[in-house]
Short mmCIF file of C-alpha atoms and ligand atoms in Angstrom, two decimals:
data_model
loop_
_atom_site.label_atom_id
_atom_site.label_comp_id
_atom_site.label_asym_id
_atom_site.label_seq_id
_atom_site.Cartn_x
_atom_site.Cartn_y
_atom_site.Cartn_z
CA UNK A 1 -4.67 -15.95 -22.88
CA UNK A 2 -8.12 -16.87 -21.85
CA UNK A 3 -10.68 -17.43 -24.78
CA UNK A 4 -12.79 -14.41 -23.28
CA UNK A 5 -10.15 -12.15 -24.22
CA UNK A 6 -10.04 -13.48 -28.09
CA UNK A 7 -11.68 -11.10 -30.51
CA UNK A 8 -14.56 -11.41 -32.33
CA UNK A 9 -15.54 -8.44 -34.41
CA UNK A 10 -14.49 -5.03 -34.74
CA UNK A 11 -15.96 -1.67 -35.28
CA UNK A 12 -14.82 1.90 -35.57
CA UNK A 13 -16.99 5.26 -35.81
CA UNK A 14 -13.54 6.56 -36.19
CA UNK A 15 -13.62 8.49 -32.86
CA UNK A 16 -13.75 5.00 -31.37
CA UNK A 17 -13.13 1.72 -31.90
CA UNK A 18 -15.55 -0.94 -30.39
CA UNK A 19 -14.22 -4.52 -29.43
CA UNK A 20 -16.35 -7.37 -29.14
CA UNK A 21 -14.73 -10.17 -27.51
CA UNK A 22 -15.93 -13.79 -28.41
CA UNK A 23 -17.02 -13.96 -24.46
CA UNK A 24 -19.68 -11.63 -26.52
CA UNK A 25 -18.67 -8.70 -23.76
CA UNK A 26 -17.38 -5.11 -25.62
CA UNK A 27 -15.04 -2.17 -24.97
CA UNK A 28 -14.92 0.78 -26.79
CA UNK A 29 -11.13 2.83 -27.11
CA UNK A 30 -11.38 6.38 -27.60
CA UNK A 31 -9.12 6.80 -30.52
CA UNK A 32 -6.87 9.50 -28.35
CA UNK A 33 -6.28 6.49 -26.12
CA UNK A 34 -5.03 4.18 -28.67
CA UNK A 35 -2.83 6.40 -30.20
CA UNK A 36 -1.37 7.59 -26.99
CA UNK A 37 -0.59 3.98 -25.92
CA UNK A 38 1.22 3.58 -29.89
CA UNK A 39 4.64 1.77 -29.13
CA UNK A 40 6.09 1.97 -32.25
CA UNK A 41 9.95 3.56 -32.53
CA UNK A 42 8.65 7.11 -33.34
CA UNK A 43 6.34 7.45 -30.47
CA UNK A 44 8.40 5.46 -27.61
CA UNK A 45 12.44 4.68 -27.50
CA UNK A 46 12.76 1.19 -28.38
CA UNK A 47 15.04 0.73 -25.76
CA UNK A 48 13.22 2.02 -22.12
CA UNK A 49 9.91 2.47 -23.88
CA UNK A 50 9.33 6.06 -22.51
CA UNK A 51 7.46 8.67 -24.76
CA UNK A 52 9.29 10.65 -27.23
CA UNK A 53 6.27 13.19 -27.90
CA UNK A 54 4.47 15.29 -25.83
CA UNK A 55 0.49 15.41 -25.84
CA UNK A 56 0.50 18.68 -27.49
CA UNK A 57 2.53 17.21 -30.85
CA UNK A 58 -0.25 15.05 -31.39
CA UNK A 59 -3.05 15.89 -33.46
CA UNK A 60 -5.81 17.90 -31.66
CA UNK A 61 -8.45 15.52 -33.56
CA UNK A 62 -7.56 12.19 -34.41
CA UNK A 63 -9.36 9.52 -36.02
CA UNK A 64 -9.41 5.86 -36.65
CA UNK A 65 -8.75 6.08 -40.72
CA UNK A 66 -8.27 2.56 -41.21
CA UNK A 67 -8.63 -0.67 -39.27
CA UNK A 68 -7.58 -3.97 -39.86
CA UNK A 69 -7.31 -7.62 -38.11
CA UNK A 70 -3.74 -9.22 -38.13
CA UNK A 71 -3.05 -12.77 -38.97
CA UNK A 72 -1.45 -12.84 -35.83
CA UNK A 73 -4.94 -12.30 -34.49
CA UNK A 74 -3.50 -8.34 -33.56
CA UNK A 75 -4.95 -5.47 -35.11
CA UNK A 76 -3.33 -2.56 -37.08
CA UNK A 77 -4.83 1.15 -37.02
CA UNK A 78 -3.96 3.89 -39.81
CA UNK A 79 -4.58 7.22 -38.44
CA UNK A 80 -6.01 10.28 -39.64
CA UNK A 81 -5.44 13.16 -40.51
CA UNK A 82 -1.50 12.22 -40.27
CA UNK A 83 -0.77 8.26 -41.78
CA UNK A 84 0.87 7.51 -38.58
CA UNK A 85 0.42 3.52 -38.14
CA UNK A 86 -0.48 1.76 -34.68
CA UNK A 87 -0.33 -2.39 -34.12
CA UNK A 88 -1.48 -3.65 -30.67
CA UNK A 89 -1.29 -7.42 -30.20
CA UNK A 90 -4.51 -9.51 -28.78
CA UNK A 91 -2.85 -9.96 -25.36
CA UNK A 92 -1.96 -6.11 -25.08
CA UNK A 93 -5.62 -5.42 -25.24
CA UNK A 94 -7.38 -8.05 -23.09
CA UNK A 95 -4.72 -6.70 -20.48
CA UNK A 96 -5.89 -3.09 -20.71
CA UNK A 97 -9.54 -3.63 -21.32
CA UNK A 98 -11.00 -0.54 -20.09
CA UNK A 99 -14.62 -2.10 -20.00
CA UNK A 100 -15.76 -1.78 -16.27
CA UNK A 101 -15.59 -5.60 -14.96
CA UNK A 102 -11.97 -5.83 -16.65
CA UNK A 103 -11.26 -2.92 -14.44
CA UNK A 104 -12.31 -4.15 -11.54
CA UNK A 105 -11.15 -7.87 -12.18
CA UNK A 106 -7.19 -5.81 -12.18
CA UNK A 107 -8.39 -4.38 -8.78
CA UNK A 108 -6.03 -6.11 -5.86
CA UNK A 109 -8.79 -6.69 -3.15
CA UNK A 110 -7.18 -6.87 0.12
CA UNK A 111 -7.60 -9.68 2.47
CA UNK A 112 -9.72 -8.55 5.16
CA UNK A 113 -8.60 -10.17 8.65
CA UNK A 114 -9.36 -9.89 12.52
CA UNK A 115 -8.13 -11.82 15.71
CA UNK A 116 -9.65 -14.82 14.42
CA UNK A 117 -6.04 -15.14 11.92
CA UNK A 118 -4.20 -16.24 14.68
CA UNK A 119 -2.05 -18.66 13.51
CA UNK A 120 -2.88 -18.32 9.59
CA UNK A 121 -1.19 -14.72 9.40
CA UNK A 122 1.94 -14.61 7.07
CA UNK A 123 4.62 -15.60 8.28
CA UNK A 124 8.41 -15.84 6.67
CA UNK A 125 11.70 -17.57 7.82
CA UNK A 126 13.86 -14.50 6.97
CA UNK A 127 16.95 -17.51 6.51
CA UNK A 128 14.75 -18.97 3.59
CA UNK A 129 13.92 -15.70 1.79
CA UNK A 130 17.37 -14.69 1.79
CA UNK A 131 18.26 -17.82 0.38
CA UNK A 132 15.26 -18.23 -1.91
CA UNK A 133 13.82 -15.49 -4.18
CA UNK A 134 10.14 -17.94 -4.27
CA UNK A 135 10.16 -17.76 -0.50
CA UNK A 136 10.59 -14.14 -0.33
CA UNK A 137 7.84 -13.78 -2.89
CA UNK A 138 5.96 -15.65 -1.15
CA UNK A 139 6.38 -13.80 1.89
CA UNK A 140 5.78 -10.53 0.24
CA UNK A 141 2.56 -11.57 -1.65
CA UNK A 142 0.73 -12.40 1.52
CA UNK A 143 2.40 -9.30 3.23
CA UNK A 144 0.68 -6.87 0.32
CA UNK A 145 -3.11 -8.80 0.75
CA UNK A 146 -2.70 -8.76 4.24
CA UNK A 147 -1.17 -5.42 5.02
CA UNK A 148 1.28 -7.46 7.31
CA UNK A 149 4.08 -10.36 7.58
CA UNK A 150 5.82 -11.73 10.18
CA UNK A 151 9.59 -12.49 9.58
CA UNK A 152 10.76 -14.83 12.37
CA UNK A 153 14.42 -16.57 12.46
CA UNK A 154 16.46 -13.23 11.91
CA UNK A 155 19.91 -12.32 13.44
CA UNK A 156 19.62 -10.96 16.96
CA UNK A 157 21.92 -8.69 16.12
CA UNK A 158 21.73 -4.67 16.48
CA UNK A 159 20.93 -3.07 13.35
CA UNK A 160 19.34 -6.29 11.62
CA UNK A 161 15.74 -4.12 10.79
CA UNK A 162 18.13 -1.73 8.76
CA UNK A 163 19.30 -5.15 6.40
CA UNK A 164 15.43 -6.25 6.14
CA UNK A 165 14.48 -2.52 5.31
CA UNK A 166 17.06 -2.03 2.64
CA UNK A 167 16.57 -5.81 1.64
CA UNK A 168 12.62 -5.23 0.94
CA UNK A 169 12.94 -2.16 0.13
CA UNK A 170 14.32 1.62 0.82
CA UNK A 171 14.75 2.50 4.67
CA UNK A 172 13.57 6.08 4.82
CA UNK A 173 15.44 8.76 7.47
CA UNK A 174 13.79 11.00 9.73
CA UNK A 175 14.72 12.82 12.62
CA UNK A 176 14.72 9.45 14.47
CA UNK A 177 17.86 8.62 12.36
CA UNK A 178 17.58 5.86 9.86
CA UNK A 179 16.32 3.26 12.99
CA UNK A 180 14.85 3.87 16.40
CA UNK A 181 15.26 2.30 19.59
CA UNK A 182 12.10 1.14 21.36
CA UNK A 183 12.92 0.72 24.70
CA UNK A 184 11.84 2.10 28.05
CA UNK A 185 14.43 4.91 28.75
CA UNK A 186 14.23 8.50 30.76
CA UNK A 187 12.53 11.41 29.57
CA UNK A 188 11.11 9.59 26.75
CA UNK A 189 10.31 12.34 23.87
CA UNK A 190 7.62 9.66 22.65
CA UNK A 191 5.48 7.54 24.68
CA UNK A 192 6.76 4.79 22.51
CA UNK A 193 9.95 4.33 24.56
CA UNK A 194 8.05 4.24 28.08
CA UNK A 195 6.61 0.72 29.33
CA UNK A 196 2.94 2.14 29.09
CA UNK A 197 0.91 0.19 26.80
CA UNK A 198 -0.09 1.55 23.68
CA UNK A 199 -3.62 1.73 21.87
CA UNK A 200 -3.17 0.36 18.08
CA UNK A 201 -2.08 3.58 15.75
CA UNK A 202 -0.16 4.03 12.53
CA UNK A 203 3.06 5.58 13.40
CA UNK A 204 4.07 9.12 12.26
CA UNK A 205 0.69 10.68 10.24
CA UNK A 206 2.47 13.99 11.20
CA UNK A 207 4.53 13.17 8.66
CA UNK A 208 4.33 13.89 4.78
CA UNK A 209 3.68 11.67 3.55
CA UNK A 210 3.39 8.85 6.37
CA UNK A 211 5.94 6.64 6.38
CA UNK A 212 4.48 3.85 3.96
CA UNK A 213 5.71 1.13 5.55
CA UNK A 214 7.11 0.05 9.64
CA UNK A 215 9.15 -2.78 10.41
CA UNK A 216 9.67 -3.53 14.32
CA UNK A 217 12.84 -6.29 15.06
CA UNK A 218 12.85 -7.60 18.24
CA UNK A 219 16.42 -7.88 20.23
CA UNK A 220 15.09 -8.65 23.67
CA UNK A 221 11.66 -9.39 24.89
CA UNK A 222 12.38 -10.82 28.61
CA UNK A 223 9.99 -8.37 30.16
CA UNK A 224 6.41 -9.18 31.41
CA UNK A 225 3.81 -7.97 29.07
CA UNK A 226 4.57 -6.29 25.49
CA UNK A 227 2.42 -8.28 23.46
CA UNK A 228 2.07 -6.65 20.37
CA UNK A 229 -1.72 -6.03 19.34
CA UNK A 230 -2.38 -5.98 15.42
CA UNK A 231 -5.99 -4.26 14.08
CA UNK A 232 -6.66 -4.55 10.32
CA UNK A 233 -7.64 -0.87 9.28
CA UNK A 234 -9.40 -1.67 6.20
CA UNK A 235 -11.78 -4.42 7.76
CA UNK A 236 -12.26 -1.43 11.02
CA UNK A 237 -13.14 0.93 8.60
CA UNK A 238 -15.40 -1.46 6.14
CA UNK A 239 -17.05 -2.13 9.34
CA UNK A 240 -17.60 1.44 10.09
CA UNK A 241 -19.26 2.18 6.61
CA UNK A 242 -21.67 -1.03 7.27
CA UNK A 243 -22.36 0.04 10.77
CA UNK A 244 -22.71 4.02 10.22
CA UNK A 245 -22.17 5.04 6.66
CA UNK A 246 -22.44 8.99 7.32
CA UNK A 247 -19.53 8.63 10.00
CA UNK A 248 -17.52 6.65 7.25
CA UNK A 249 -17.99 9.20 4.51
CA UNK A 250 -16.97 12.24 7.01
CA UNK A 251 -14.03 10.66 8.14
CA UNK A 252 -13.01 10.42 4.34
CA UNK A 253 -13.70 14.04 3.65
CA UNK A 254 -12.94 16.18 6.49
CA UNK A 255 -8.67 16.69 7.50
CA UNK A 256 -7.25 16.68 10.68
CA UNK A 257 -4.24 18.03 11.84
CA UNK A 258 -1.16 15.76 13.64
CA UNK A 259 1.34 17.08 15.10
CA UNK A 260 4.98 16.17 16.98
CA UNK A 261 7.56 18.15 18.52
CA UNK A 262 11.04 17.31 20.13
CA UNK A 263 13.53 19.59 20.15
CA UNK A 264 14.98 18.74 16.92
CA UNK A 265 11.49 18.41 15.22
CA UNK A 266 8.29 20.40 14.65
CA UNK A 267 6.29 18.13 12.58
CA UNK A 268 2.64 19.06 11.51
CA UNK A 269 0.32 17.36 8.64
CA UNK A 270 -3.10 16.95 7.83
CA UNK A 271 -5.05 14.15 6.58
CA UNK A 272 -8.18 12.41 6.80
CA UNK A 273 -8.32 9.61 8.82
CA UNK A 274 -9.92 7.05 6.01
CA UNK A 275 -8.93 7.66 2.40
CA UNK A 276 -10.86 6.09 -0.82
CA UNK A 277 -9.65 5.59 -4.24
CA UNK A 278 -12.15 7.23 -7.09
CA UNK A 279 -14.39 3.93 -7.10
CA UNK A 280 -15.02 4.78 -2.96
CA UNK A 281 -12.40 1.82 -1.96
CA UNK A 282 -10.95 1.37 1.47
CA UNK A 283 -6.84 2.50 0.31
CA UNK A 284 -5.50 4.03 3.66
CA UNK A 285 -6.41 4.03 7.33
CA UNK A 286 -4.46 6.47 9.27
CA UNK A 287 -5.24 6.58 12.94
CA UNK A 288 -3.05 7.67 16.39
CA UNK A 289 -4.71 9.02 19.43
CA UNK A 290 -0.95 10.50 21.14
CA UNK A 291 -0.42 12.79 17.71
CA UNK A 292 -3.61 13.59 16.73
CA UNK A 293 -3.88 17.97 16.86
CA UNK A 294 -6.54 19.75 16.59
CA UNK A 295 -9.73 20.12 14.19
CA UNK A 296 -9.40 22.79 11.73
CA UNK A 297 -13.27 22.77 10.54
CA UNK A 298 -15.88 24.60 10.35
CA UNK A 299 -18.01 24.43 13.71
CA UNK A 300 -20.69 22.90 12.58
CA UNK A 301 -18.52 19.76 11.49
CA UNK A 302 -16.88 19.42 14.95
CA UNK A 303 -19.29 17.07 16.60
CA UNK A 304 -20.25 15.24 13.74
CA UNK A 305 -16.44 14.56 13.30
CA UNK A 306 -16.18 13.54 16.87
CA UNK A 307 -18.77 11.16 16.83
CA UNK A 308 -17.55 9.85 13.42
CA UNK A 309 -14.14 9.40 15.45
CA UNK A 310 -15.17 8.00 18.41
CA UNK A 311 -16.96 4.95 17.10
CA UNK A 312 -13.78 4.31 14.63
CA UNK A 313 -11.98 3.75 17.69
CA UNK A 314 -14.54 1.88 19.11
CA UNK A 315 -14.85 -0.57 16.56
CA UNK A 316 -10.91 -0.74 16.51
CA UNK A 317 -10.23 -1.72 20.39
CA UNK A 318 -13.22 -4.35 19.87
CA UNK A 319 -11.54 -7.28 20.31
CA UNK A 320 -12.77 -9.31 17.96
CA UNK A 321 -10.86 -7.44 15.75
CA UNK A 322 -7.32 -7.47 17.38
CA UNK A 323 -4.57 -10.15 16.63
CA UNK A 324 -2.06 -10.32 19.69
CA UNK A 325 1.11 -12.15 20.09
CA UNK A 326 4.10 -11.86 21.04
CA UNK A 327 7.48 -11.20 19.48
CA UNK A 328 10.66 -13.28 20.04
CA UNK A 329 14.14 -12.33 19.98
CA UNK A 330 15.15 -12.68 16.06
CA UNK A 331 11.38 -11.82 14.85
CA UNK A 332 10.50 -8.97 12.84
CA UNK A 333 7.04 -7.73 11.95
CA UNK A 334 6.20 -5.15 8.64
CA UNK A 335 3.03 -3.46 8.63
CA UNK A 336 1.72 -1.73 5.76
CA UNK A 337 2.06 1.67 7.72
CA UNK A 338 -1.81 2.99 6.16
CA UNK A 339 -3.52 -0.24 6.87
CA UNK A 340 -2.73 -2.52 9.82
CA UNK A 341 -2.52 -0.76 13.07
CA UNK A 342 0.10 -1.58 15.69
CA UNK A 343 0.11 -1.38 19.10
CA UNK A 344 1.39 -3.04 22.33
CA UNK A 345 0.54 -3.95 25.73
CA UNK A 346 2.48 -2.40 28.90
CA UNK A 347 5.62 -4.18 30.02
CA UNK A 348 7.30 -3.89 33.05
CA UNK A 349 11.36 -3.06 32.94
CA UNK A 350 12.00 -3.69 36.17
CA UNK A 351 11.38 -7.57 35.62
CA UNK A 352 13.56 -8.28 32.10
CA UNK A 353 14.37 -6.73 29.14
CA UNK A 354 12.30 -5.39 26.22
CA UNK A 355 14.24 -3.78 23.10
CA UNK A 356 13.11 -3.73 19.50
CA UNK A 357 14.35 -1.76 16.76
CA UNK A 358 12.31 0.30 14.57
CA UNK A 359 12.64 1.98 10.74
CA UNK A 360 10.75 2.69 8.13
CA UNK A 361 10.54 1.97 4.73
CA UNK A 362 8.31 3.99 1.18
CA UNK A 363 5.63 1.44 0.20
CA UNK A 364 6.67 1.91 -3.74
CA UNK A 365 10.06 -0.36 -3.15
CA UNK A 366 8.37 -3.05 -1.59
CA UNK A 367 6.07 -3.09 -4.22
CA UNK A 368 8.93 -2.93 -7.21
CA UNK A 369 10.59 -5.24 -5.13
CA UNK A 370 8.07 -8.13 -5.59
CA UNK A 371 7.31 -7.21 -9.13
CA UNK A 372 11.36 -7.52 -9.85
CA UNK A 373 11.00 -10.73 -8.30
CA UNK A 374 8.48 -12.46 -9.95
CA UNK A 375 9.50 -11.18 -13.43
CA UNK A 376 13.34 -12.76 -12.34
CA UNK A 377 11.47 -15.56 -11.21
CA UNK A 378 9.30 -16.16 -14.68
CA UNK A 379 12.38 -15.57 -16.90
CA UNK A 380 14.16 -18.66 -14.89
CA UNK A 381 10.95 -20.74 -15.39
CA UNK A 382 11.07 -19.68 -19.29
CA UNK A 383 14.76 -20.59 -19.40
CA UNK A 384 14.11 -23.49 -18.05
CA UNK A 385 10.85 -24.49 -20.33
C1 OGA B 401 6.43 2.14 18.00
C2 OGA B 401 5.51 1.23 18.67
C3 OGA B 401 5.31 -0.88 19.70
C4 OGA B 401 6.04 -1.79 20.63
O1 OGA B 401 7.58 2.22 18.43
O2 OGA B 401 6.01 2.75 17.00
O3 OGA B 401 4.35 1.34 18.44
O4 OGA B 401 5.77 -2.98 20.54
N1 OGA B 401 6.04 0.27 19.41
O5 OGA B 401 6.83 -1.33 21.44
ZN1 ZN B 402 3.57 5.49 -33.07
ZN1 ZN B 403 4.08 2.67 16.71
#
């Protein structure tokens, strides 16, 4: 633990209880929030550490009795008007500091990238990660700042993006079937399996909720053309609030509807196009000119939404902003399905072969999946120590 986190004096008003750490910053726990977080074996099972109370068996008023340092530099809290008794050790509370820097210090901040990546954009040997829980870490780590990864040296083999889906993560069905086949065929239902180039989108926002999370594993990429074109949401749309601030804050407030139909599907949902977390941060970027509906707004909202629209896609096909390369046979590519945009170039069929396979997969696993591996990874290191 960092000396800044050490603490220095105490105080309670008995509502309350004031920390000053020796880095001379404070936080003040309301005492409802201490006692809810109380791990002891009457308030959480010992064993999975869930609650074994509800809110409402608590007292309506509690208060801070007692308080007391620990020689093992924790502190322990007598309650009132029940003698309930709380401990919390040093490190518990420097990691849920509630003071405002300490909550933004916890804050992830995403990487923010455009074309000028290239060759710096994360990139995995799927061979190694499979063979090497660090790799795969690794891989994921720079997949969750980025929004992306590239996994190259895979099988070639049909059915290979269903084994890195349910390796990563949790592949997630839809009417597609668990995987889709993205290749030029006849009567396409989806202009995805045509050779016409497509504009950068996130797939499926008619979808609730939007698949978190798309994986593309290319089988055959013979065909001229079919680059595939790679946007960064978050840095489009942190561009848009520099550039036009009132277009930014619409496009995080007003809905639209998307919408897809095949014959075995009538899909319809309605989100905003930008979405912010409660401190106005960039968390989701959903954007896809073939499924987009209609505007269900009030009139007076319709142009200003247009506009607000129109220069988010403009400042999305600038290319400054657009990485392009090209998949090989073996080579997989997972986009954070809210965040980094995906498109392709046009390819032409009647010259070589194109064929990639598609699926989907909930952001959540991913996520548990790299926490599971870096806790495996720091018990080894402490059985090793
Ligand atoms: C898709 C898609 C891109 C490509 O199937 O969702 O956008 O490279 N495909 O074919
Ligand atoms: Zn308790
Ligand atoms: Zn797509």
């Amino acid at each position: 633990m960092s000396g800044a986190g050490m603490i220095a004096n105490l105080t309670s008003t008995g509502a309350a209880l004031t920390i000053t750490w020796q880095s001379g910053e404070a936080v003040t726990f309301p005492a409802i929030w201490l006692r809810d977080n109380c791990r002891c074996a009457a308030c959480r099972h010992p064993g999975n550490g869930q609650r074994l109370y509800e809110i409402t068996d608590l007292p309506a008023t509690l208060n801070i009795r007692e308080v007391a340092r620990q020689s093992d530099g924790g502190i322990k809290i007598v309650w009132a008007p029940d003698t309930h008794v709380t401990n919390f050790s040093e490190s518990w509370l420097t990691e849920h500091d509630l003071s405002a820097s300490a909550r933004k210090s916890r804050k992830k901040k995403p990487t923010l990238w455009s074309k000028s990546i290239g060759n710096a954009k994360p990139v995995g040997d799927w061979r190694q990660m499979v063979a090497d829980p660090a790799a795969e870490l690794a891989f994921l780590d720079a997949y969750h700042a980025h929004g992306f990864g590239l996994i190259r040296h895979s099988p070639t083999v049909p059915e290979t993006v269903l084994n890195i889906g349910n390796h990563l993560g949790f592949v997630r069905v839809t009417n597609y079937g668990a995987l889709f086949d993205v290749m030029s065929v006849p009567n396409p239902n989806n202009l995805a399996f045509t050779p016409i180039g497509l504009g950068v989108h996130s797939d499926n926002p008619y979808r609730d909720p939007t698949p978190g999370v798309q994986l593309l594993h290319c089988l055959e990429s013979d065909a001229p053309g079919g680059d595939t074109l790679l946007v960064d949401g978050f840095n489009s749309a942190t561009i848009l609030r520099q550039e036009d601030p009132a277009a930014f804050d619409l496009l995080t407030r007003i809905p639209v509807n998307f919408r897809f139909r095949a014959e075995d599907a009538e899909l319809n949902a309605r989100q905003t196009l930008i979405s912010v977390d409660e401190d106005g941060d960039i968390v989701g970027v959903h954007f896809n000119n073939r499924s987009l509906d209609w505007l269900d707004a009030p009139p007076e909202m319709v142009e200003p939404w247009f506009a607000a629209y129109r220069k988010l896609a403009d400042i999305l096909h600038r290319p400054e902003g657009e990485l392009i390369f090209r998949l090989e046979p073996g080579d997989c590519v997972v986009m954070q399905n809210d965040r980094a945009l995906h498109g392709r170039t046009e390819f032409d069929p009647s010259r070589g072969r194109r064929h990639l396979q598609g699926c989907y997969v909930d952001k959540d696993g991913m996520d548990s999946r790299a926490r599971v591996l870096r806790r495996r990874l720091a018990e080894q290191k402490g059985v090793a120590a």
